[in-house]
Amino acid sequence: MAARVVSPSKKLLKSLCNGKFFSTRPLNSSSPSSSISINLTTEKPEQQPPIDLHQLTNTTSLNLHDVEKLFSSVPTTKLLRASANLQMAAMEPMVDFGMWVMNSKLMDIEVFKEIVLGFVKHTFYEHFCAGEDALTTGDTVRRLHNGGAGLRAMLDYAVEYAGDNQSCDRNLEAFLRTVEIAKSLPPSSVSFVIVKISAICPLKLLERVSDLLRWQHKNPSFNLAWKMDTLPILSDISPTYHTLKEPEPLTLEEEHDLQLGHQRLLKICQNCLESNVPLTIDAEHTSVQPAIDYLTYSSAIMYNKDDNILVYGTIQAYLKDAKERLLQAYQAADEMGVPVGIKLVRGAYMSCERKLASSLGFESPIHNSIRETHTCYNDCASFMLNKIANGPGALVLATHNIESGRIAVGQAHDLGIGKVNQKLEFAQLYGMSDALSFGLRNAGFQVSKYIPFGPVETVMSYLLRRAEENRGLLSTSTLDRQLMRNELKRRLNAAIFKAYKIALNNTMLN
């Protein structure tokens, strides 16, 4: 039997990603907490050129120039709060300080903790999250869908990773309650339920399974007796530096735990099927992504039938192997007669991935420039749009990039893909890129907001991770804030003019 090898990434990943992309303790674990450190000297995101507002109209049906029409469904008070919250989130020193505070021992002081969580709850939490429970979350979804915005919800119980089966079982119940919430809301108001595999299958086990899958990819004769039917997971250019030596086979206990993890996922799938709500599996970092894709695709083979696509996987376009893996998975699924559902994103965990690869002496799995990432995203979107226009499959284009939105709208129009079409959905994070969401909605497309919810303390790890991974987007993209300011100025001028007319009429009457 081969000696069990602990990959370098197992030790390095915790230190490299510590306090950035997931907490160093499982959020729902029964294990004791540990202190968290954070390195505030992060790499700066590549700057994107400013956008001329006058170029946002007339070139396609995606019009972001008419601010009155864009924000017609947003009350002035909400617009003011959103503008203020985005302005604070765009201040990188404030984000850095906030992350330092949240991860410091000061949070062990109960009074201090209550003050901080109170501030977070009434600012960033309310801006980026739907609510703490089913009632408030349902109100948020109804307001988005029926209150004039016409947007749909991708419901995400925002728990991060789990470290043991007990935590996984608790998270499973939370995800099943999420499906029940979706079922109770008005038809079509919820587009998807979101699940993180690392919340229902222990993280260390996912790392072990990913090691074995990578090793089998390098050595096809390597037998994995527990492996079920799935789609291609890795390509010839996928990163394999996480697994430098042959890993030991899963123990009987690990095989049992893997089976439990898969059963949890299948239970969620079955509940989604019975509730008629599609399920999207989030992508995570490359050390565990092979195991996540394995479980996702295995479930998709079981549940995706004909035009009823229940299980969607996620492709992160910032990875160099993204396009090749997408093409391989789609081709294999097509040969098997399995329709594929894909959520396409640019990706998270960039700093973490680059540091891990560098520490091991390997090239980063991330594209070398933001331009290459944009190209990969648009190429993957184009490939999927062509496929769903003429055959099976469905696509969620999750993007905050206006140019990608414009290109996709133009191609969808050219291919004759109906705007209100179950095969195509656009999506943005709740609280971000509202102008793009409203613009796509006004162009007639289905648009969803990725909406996290849950108790403030539970969601805190999610908020910290989002703050870190979106620091570049929040600080360099001024479009939303600029458009909001323009609409607020327009409303103020309209109110002043209205008051002037009333005063003038009163004067004339007297």
Coordinates of C-alpha atoms in Angstrom, one line a residue:
M1 CA 0.0 0.0 0.0
A2 CA 1.3 3.4 -0.9
A3 CA 2.3 5.6 2.1
R4 CA -0.2 8.3 2.8
V5 CA 1.1 11.7 1.8
V6 CA -0.2 15.0 3.2
S7 CA 0.1 17.4 0.3
P8 CA 1.9 20.7 0.9
S9 CA -1.3 22.5 0.2
K10 CA -3.0 21.1 3.3
K11 CA -0.5 22.9 5.5
L12 CA 0.0 25.9 3.3
L13 CA -3.6 26.6 2.3
K14 CA -4.6 27.4 5.9
S15 CA -1.8 29.9 6.4
L16 CA -2.1 31.4 2.9
C17 CA -5.9 31.9 3.0
N18 CA -6.1 32.5 6.7
G19 CA -8.7 35.2 7.5
K20 CA -9.3 35.9 3.8
F21 CA -11.5 33.4 2.1
F22 CA -12.7 31.2 4.9
S23 CA -12.3 31.1 8.6
T24 CA -9.7 28.9 10.2
R25 CA -12.4 27.1 12.1
P26 CA -15.5 25.6 10.7
L27 CA -18.4 28.0 11.3
N28 CA -20.7 25.3 12.5
S29 CA -18.0 23.0 13.9
S30 CA -18.0 21.6 17.4
S31 CA -14.3 22.2 17.5
P32 CA -13.0 25.1 19.6
S33 CA -12.3 28.4 18.0
S34 CA -8.9 29.5 17.1
S35 CA -7.4 32.9 16.7
I36 CA -7.2 34.3 13.2
S37 CA -4.6 36.6 11.8
I38 CA -4.9 38.6 8.7
N39 CA -2.4 40.1 6.3
L40 CA -3.5 43.5 5.1
T41 CA -0.8 43.8 2.4
T42 CA -2.8 42.3 -0.4
E43 CA -2.1 42.6 -4.1
K44 CA -3.9 45.4 -5.8
P45 CA -6.5 44.6 -8.5
E46 CA -5.9 45.6 -12.0
Q47 CA -7.4 49.0 -12.7
Q48 CA -10.2 49.1 -15.3
P49 CA -10.7 52.1 -17.5
P50 CA -13.5 54.5 -16.5
I51 CA -16.8 54.1 -18.3
D52 CA -18.3 57.0 -20.3
L53 CA -22.0 57.0 -19.4
H54 CA -22.8 58.4 -22.9
Q55 CA -21.5 55.1 -24.4
L56 CA -24.0 53.0 -22.4
T57 CA -26.9 53.6 -24.7
N58 CA -27.9 53.0 -28.3
T59 CA -25.2 50.5 -29.1
T60 CA -27.3 47.5 -28.0
S61 CA -30.6 47.0 -26.2
L62 CA -28.6 47.2 -22.9
N63 CA -29.2 50.8 -21.9
L64 CA -27.6 52.1 -18.7
H65 CA -27.9 55.8 -19.5
D66 CA -31.6 56.4 -18.6
V67 CA -31.2 56.6 -14.8
E68 CA -34.8 57.4 -14.2
K69 CA -35.9 54.2 -15.9
L70 CA -33.1 52.2 -14.3
F71 CA -33.9 53.1 -10.7
S72 CA -37.7 53.6 -11.2
S73 CA -38.4 50.7 -8.7
V74 CA -36.0 52.0 -6.0
P75 CA -37.4 54.3 -3.3
T76 CA -35.3 57.4 -2.6
T77 CA -34.5 56.4 1.0
K78 CA -33.1 53.0 -0.2
L79 CA -31.2 54.7 -3.0
L80 CA -29.5 57.0 -0.5
R81 CA -28.6 54.1 1.9
A82 CA -27.3 52.0 -1.0
S83 CA -25.1 54.9 -2.3
A84 CA -23.7 55.5 1.2
N85 CA -23.0 51.8 1.8
L86 CA -21.3 51.4 -1.5
Q87 CA -19.2 54.5 -0.9
M88 CA -18.0 53.0 2.4
A89 CA -17.3 49.6 0.9
A90 CA -15.2 51.3 -1.8
M91 CA -12.8 52.7 0.8
E92 CA -10.1 50.0 0.9
P93 CA -8.6 51.2 4.2
M94 CA -12.0 51.0 5.8
V95 CA -12.5 47.4 4.4
D96 CA -9.0 46.5 5.7
F97 CA -9.7 47.9 9.1
G98 CA -13.1 46.3 9.3
M99 CA -11.6 42.9 8.5
W100 CA -8.8 43.4 11.1
V101 CA -11.4 44.3 13.7
M102 CA -13.7 41.3 12.9
N103 CA -10.7 38.9 13.1
S104 CA -9.2 40.4 16.2
K105 CA -9.4 39.3 19.9
L106 CA -11.5 42.4 20.5
M107 CA -14.4 40.4 19.3
D108 CA -14.1 38.2 22.3
I109 CA -15.2 41.2 24.4
E110 CA -19.0 40.9 24.5
V111 CA -19.9 44.6 24.6
F112 CA -17.5 45.4 21.8
K113 CA -18.8 42.5 19.8
E114 CA -22.4 43.7 20.2
I115 CA -21.5 47.2 19.0
V116 CA -19.6 46.0 16.0
L117 CA -22.2 43.5 14.9
G118 CA -24.9 46.1 15.4
F119 CA -23.1 48.5 13.1
V120 CA -22.5 45.7 10.5
K121 CA -26.1 44.6 10.7
H122 CA -27.5 48.1 9.9
T123 CA -25.0 48.9 7.2
F124 CA -23.2 46.2 5.1
Y125 CA -25.4 43.3 6.3
E126 CA -28.6 45.0 5.3
H127 CA -27.1 46.1 2.0
F128 CA -25.6 42.7 0.9
C129 CA -27.9 40.2 2.7
A130 CA -31.6 39.4 2.6
G131 CA -32.3 38.9 6.3
E132 CA -31.7 36.6 9.3
D133 CA -34.7 34.3 8.9
A134 CA -37.4 33.0 6.5
L135 CA -39.8 35.9 7.2
T136 CA -37.4 38.7 6.4
T137 CA -35.8 36.8 3.6
G138 CA -39.2 36.2 2.0
D139 CA -40.0 39.9 2.3
T140 CA -36.8 40.8 0.5
V141 CA -37.5 38.4 -2.3
R142 CA -41.1 39.6 -2.7
R143 CA -39.9 43.2 -2.8
L144 CA -37.4 42.4 -5.5
H145 CA -39.8 40.5 -7.6
N146 CA -43.2 42.1 -7.1
G147 CA -42.2 45.6 -5.9
G148 CA -41.4 46.9 -9.4
A149 CA -37.9 45.6 -9.7
G150 CA -38.9 42.4 -11.4
L151 CA -35.8 40.6 -10.3
R152 CA -35.5 37.0 -9.1
A153 CA -33.6 35.5 -6.2
M154 CA -30.8 32.9 -6.0
L155 CA -31.2 31.9 -2.3
D156 CA -28.0 31.2 -0.5
Y157 CA -27.9 30.2 3.2
A158 CA -24.5 31.8 3.6
V159 CA -22.7 29.2 5.7
E160 CA -19.1 28.6 4.9
Y161 CA -17.3 25.3 5.2
A162 CA -17.9 22.5 7.7
G163 CA -15.3 20.4 9.5
D164 CA -17.3 17.3 10.7
N165 CA -20.4 15.3 10.0
Q166 CA -22.3 17.0 12.8
S167 CA -21.8 20.4 11.2
C168 CA -22.7 19.0 7.8
D169 CA -25.9 17.6 9.1
R170 CA -26.8 21.0 10.6
N171 CA -26.0 22.7 7.4
L172 CA -28.1 20.1 5.5
E173 CA -31.1 21.0 7.5
A174 CA -30.5 24.7 6.8
F175 CA -30.3 24.1 3.1
L176 CA -33.5 22.0 3.2
R177 CA -35.2 24.9 5.0
T178 CA -34.0 27.2 2.2
V179 CA -35.7 24.9 -0.3
E180 CA -38.9 25.2 1.7
I181 CA -38.6 29.0 1.8
A182 CA -38.2 29.0 -2.0
K183 CA -41.3 26.7 -2.3
S184 CA -43.4 29.1 -0.2
L185 CA -42.6 32.2 -2.2
P186 CA -44.5 33.4 -5.3
P187 CA -43.9 31.2 -8.4
S188 CA -40.8 32.3 -10.5
S189 CA -39.6 34.7 -7.7
V190 CA -36.8 32.3 -6.8
S191 CA -34.6 31.1 -9.7
F192 CA -32.2 28.9 -7.8
V193 CA -31.2 27.5 -4.4
I194 CA -27.4 27.8 -3.8
V195 CA -25.4 25.1 -2.0
K196 CA -21.7 24.9 -1.1
I197 CA -20.4 21.3 -1.1
S198 CA -17.9 22.2 1.6
A199 CA -20.8 22.9 3.9
I200 CA -22.3 19.4 3.6
C201 CA -19.1 17.4 3.2
P202 CA -16.1 17.9 5.5
L203 CA -13.4 20.1 4.0
K204 CA -10.5 17.7 4.7
L205 CA -12.3 14.9 3.0
L206 CA -12.9 17.0 -0.1
E207 CA -9.2 17.7 -0.2
R208 CA -8.4 13.9 0.1
V209 CA -10.9 13.1 -2.7
S210 CA -9.5 15.9 -4.9
D211 CA -6.0 14.5 -4.4
L212 CA -7.2 11.0 -5.5
L213 CA -9.0 12.4 -8.5
R214 CA -6.0 14.4 -9.6
W215 CA -3.8 11.4 -9.2
Q216 CA -6.1 9.3 -11.3
H217 CA -6.1 12.0 -14.0
K218 CA -2.3 11.7 -14.2
N219 CA -2.4 7.9 -13.9
P220 CA -5.6 6.6 -15.6
S221 CA -4.9 3.0 -14.3
F222 CA -5.1 4.2 -10.7
N223 CA -8.3 2.6 -9.4
L224 CA -10.9 4.4 -7.3
A225 CA -13.5 1.7 -6.4
W226 CA -15.9 4.3 -4.8
K227 CA -16.0 6.5 -7.9
M228 CA -19.4 6.9 -9.6
D229 CA -20.3 7.9 -13.1
T230 CA -19.4 11.6 -13.7
L231 CA -18.2 14.0 -16.3
P232 CA -14.6 15.0 -17.1
I233 CA -13.3 17.0 -14.1
L234 CA -9.8 17.9 -15.0
S235 CA -8.1 18.8 -18.3
D236 CA -4.4 18.4 -19.3
I237 CA -3.7 21.9 -18.2
S238 CA -5.5 21.7 -14.9
P239 CA -3.3 22.4 -11.8
T240 CA -2.1 19.2 -10.1
Y241 CA 0.7 20.6 -7.9
H242 CA -1.6 20.0 -4.9
T243 CA -0.9 16.3 -5.3
L244 CA 2.8 15.7 -5.8
K245 CA 2.9 12.1 -4.6
E246 CA 0.5 9.2 -4.7
P247 CA -2.1 9.6 -2.0
E248 CA -3.2 6.8 0.2
P249 CA -6.6 5.3 -0.7
L250 CA -9.6 6.5 1.3
T251 CA -10.1 4.6 4.6
L252 CA -13.4 2.8 5.2
E253 CA -14.4 5.7 7.4
E254 CA -13.6 8.3 4.7
E255 CA -15.5 6.3 2.1
H256 CA -18.5 6.2 4.5
D257 CA -18.2 10.0 5.1
L258 CA -18.0 10.6 1.3
Q259 CA -21.1 8.5 0.9
L260 CA -22.8 10.6 3.6
G261 CA -21.8 13.8 1.8
H262 CA -23.2 12.5 -1.5
Q263 CA -26.4 11.4 0.2
R264 CA -26.9 14.9 1.7
L265 CA -26.5 16.4 -1.8
L266 CA -29.0 13.9 -3.2
K267 CA -31.5 14.7 -0.5
I268 CA -31.2 18.4 -1.4
C269 CA -31.6 17.5 -5.1
Q270 CA -34.7 15.5 -4.4
N271 CA -36.3 18.3 -2.4
C272 CA -35.5 20.8 -5.1
L273 CA -37.1 18.4 -7.7
E274 CA -40.2 18.1 -5.6
S275 CA -40.4 21.9 -5.1
N276 CA -39.6 22.6 -8.7
V277 CA -36.6 24.8 -7.8
P278 CA -33.3 24.4 -9.6
L279 CA -30.1 23.9 -7.6
T280 CA -26.7 25.6 -8.3
I281 CA -23.5 24.3 -6.7
D282 CA -21.0 27.0 -6.0
A283 CA -17.3 26.7 -7.1
E284 CA -14.6 26.9 -4.5
H285 CA -10.8 26.9 -4.4
T286 CA -8.8 24.5 -6.6
S287 CA -7.6 22.3 -3.7
V288 CA -11.2 21.0 -3.4
Q289 CA -12.8 21.8 -6.7
P290 CA -12.2 18.4 -8.3
A291 CA -14.2 16.7 -5.5
I292 CA -16.9 19.4 -5.9
D293 CA -17.2 18.9 -9.6
Y294 CA -17.2 15.1 -9.1
L295 CA -20.2 15.3 -6.8
T296 CA -22.0 18.0 -8.8
Y297 CA -21.7 16.1 -12.1
S298 CA -22.6 12.8 -10.6
S299 CA -25.8 14.3 -9.3
A300 CA -26.5 16.1 -12.6
I301 CA -26.3 12.8 -14.4
M302 CA -29.0 11.4 -12.1
Y303 CA -31.3 14.4 -12.0
N304 CA -30.9 16.4 -15.3
K305 CA -33.4 14.9 -17.7
D306 CA -34.5 16.3 -21.1
D307 CA -35.4 20.0 -20.8
N308 CA -35.6 19.8 -17.0
I309 CA -32.2 20.8 -15.8
L310 CA -32.1 20.6 -12.0
V311 CA -28.4 20.7 -11.1
Y312 CA -26.1 23.4 -12.3
G313 CA -22.3 23.4 -11.9
T314 CA -20.1 26.5 -11.7
I315 CA -17.2 27.3 -14.0
Q316 CA -14.7 30.0 -12.8
A317 CA -13.4 31.8 -15.9
Y318 CA -10.3 33.2 -14.2
L319 CA -8.8 29.7 -14.2
K320 CA -6.6 28.9 -17.2
D321 CA -8.2 25.5 -17.7
A322 CA -11.8 26.8 -17.4
K323 CA -12.7 26.8 -21.1
E324 CA -11.1 23.4 -21.8
R325 CA -12.9 21.8 -18.8
L326 CA -16.2 23.4 -19.9
L327 CA -15.8 22.0 -23.5
Q328 CA -14.9 18.5 -22.2
A329 CA -17.8 18.3 -19.7
Y330 CA -20.3 19.5 -22.2
Q331 CA -19.1 17.1 -24.9
A332 CA -19.2 14.1 -22.5
A333 CA -22.6 15.1 -21.2
D334 CA -23.9 15.5 -24.8
E335 CA -22.7 12.0 -25.7
M336 CA -24.5 10.6 -22.6
G337 CA -27.7 12.5 -23.4
V338 CA -27.4 14.6 -20.2
P339 CA -28.4 18.3 -20.5
V340 CA -25.9 20.6 -18.8
G341 CA -26.6 23.6 -16.6
I342 CA -23.7 26.0 -16.1
K343 CA -23.3 29.1 -13.9
L344 CA -20.4 31.1 -15.4
V345 CA -18.5 33.4 -13.0
R346 CA -15.1 35.1 -13.1
G347 CA -14.1 33.6 -9.8
A348 CA -13.0 34.2 -6.2
Y349 CA -9.9 33.2 -4.2
M350 CA -7.5 34.8 -6.6
S351 CA -4.9 36.0 -4.1
C352 CA -5.1 32.6 -2.2
E353 CA -4.6 30.6 -5.4
R354 CA -1.6 32.6 -6.6
K355 CA 0.1 32.5 -3.2
L356 CA -0.3 28.8 -2.9
A357 CA 1.1 28.1 -6.4
S358 CA 4.0 30.5 -5.8
S359 CA 4.9 28.9 -2.4
L360 CA 5.2 25.5 -4.1
G361 CA 7.2 26.8 -7.0
F362 CA 4.5 26.5 -9.7
E363 CA 2.8 28.9 -12.1
S364 CA -0.5 30.4 -10.9
P365 CA -3.6 28.6 -12.2
I366 CA -5.1 32.1 -12.6
H367 CA -4.9 34.0 -15.9
N368 CA -2.0 36.4 -16.0
S369 CA -4.1 39.5 -16.7
I370 CA -7.7 40.6 -16.2
R371 CA -8.0 41.0 -20.0
E372 CA -7.3 37.2 -20.4
T373 CA -9.9 36.5 -17.8
H374 CA -12.4 38.7 -19.6
T375 CA -11.6 36.9 -22.9
C376 CA -12.0 33.5 -21.3
Y377 CA -15.3 34.5 -19.7
N378 CA -16.7 35.8 -23.0
D379 CA -15.5 32.8 -24.9
C380 CA -17.1 30.4 -22.4
A381 CA -20.3 32.4 -22.6
S382 CA -20.3 32.4 -26.3
F383 CA -19.8 28.7 -26.5
M384 CA -22.7 28.0 -24.1
L385 CA -25.0 30.5 -25.8
N386 CA -24.4 28.8 -29.1
K387 CA -25.1 25.4 -27.6
I388 CA -28.3 26.3 -25.8
A389 CA -29.6 28.2 -28.8
N390 CA -29.6 25.0 -30.9
G391 CA -29.8 22.2 -28.3
P392 CA -30.0 21.2 -24.7
G393 CA -28.5 23.0 -21.8
A394 CA -29.0 26.2 -19.7
L395 CA -26.7 29.0 -18.7
V396 CA -26.5 31.5 -15.9
L397 CA -24.2 34.4 -16.7
A398 CA -23.1 35.8 -13.4
T399 CA -21.2 38.9 -14.1
H400 CA -20.7 42.5 -12.9
N401 CA -18.9 43.4 -16.1
I402 CA -20.9 45.6 -18.4
E403 CA -19.0 44.7 -21.6
S404 CA -19.6 41.0 -21.0
G405 CA -23.3 41.8 -20.4
R406 CA -23.4 43.8 -23.6
I407 CA -21.7 41.1 -25.7
A408 CA -24.0 38.4 -24.3
V409 CA -27.1 40.4 -25.0
G410 CA -26.0 41.1 -28.5
Q411 CA -25.2 37.4 -29.1
A412 CA -28.4 36.2 -27.6
H413 CA -30.3 38.5 -29.9
D414 CA -28.4 37.3 -32.9
L415 CA -29.0 33.7 -32.0
G416 CA -32.7 34.3 -31.5
I417 CA -32.6 33.2 -27.9
G418 CA -35.8 34.5 -26.4
K419 CA -35.3 37.1 -23.8
V420 CA -37.6 35.6 -21.2
N421 CA -36.2 32.1 -21.7
Q422 CA -35.6 29.4 -19.1
K423 CA -32.3 28.6 -20.8
L424 CA -30.6 31.9 -20.1
E425 CA -30.4 33.9 -16.8
F426 CA -28.2 36.8 -15.9
A427 CA -27.1 37.3 -12.3
Q428 CA -25.4 39.7 -10.0
L429 CA -24.7 39.8 -6.2
Y430 CA -27.4 41.4 -4.1
G431 CA -26.3 44.9 -3.3
M432 CA -23.9 45.2 -6.2
S433 CA -24.2 46.2 -9.9
D434 CA -27.8 47.1 -9.6
A435 CA -27.6 49.3 -12.6
L436 CA -26.5 46.4 -14.8
S437 CA -29.3 44.2 -13.2
F438 CA -31.9 46.8 -14.0
G439 CA -30.5 47.4 -17.4
L440 CA -30.7 43.7 -18.3
R441 CA -34.2 43.5 -16.9
N442 CA -35.3 46.5 -18.9
A443 CA -33.9 44.8 -22.0
G444 CA -36.3 42.0 -21.3
F445 CA -34.0 39.3 -19.9
Q446 CA -34.4 37.2 -16.8
V447 CA -32.2 38.6 -14.0
S448 CA -31.4 37.2 -10.6
K449 CA -29.7 38.6 -7.6
Y450 CA -27.5 36.2 -5.6
I451 CA -29.0 36.7 -2.1
P452 CA -27.2 35.4 1.0
F453 CA -29.2 35.2 4.2
G454 CA -28.9 33.9 7.8
P455 CA -28.0 35.2 11.3
V456 CA -25.5 38.0 11.3
E457 CA -22.8 35.9 13.1
T458 CA -23.3 33.0 10.7
V459 CA -23.1 35.2 7.6
M460 CA -20.0 37.1 8.9
S461 CA -17.5 34.7 7.3
Y462 CA -19.3 35.1 4.0
L463 CA -19.2 38.9 4.2
L464 CA -15.5 38.9 5.1
R465 CA -14.8 36.7 2.1
R466 CA -16.9 38.8 -0.2
A467 CA -15.2 42.0 1.0
E468 CA -11.8 40.5 0.3
E469 CA -12.5 39.0 -3.1
N470 CA -14.6 42.0 -4.3
R471 CA -12.3 44.8 -3.0
G472 CA -11.1 45.5 -6.5
L473 CA -14.6 45.7 -7.9
L474 CA -15.9 47.9 -5.1
S475 CA -13.0 50.3 -5.3
T476 CA -12.4 50.6 -9.0
S477 CA -15.9 50.3 -10.4
T478 CA -17.6 53.6 -9.8
L479 CA -20.5 53.1 -12.2
D480 CA -23.2 52.2 -9.8
R481 CA -22.3 55.0 -7.4
Q482 CA -22.1 57.5 -10.3
L483 CA -25.5 56.4 -11.7
M484 CA -27.1 56.5 -8.3
R485 CA -25.8 60.0 -7.7
N486 CA -27.1 61.1 -11.1
E487 CA -30.6 59.7 -10.2
L488 CA -30.5 61.3 -6.7
K489 CA -29.6 64.7 -8.3
R490 CA -32.4 64.2 -10.9
R491 CA -35.0 63.5 -8.1
L492 CA -33.8 66.4 -6.0
N493 CA -34.1 68.8 -9.0
A494 CA -37.5 67.4 -9.8
A495 CA -38.6 67.9 -6.2
I496 CA -37.3 71.5 -6.2
F497 CA -39.0 72.2 -9.5
K498 CA -42.3 70.8 -8.2
A499 CA -42.1 72.8 -5.0
Y500 CA -41.3 75.9 -7.1
K501 CA -44.4 75.3 -9.3
I502 CA -46.6 74.8 -6.2
A503 CA -45.3 78.0 -4.6
L504 CA -45.7 79.9 -7.9
N505 CA -49.3 78.7 -8.3
N506 CA -50.1 79.7 -4.7
T507 CA -48.7 83.1 -5.3
M508 CA -50.8 83.6 -8.4
L509 CA -53.9 82.5 -6.6
N510 CA -53.3 85.0 -3.9

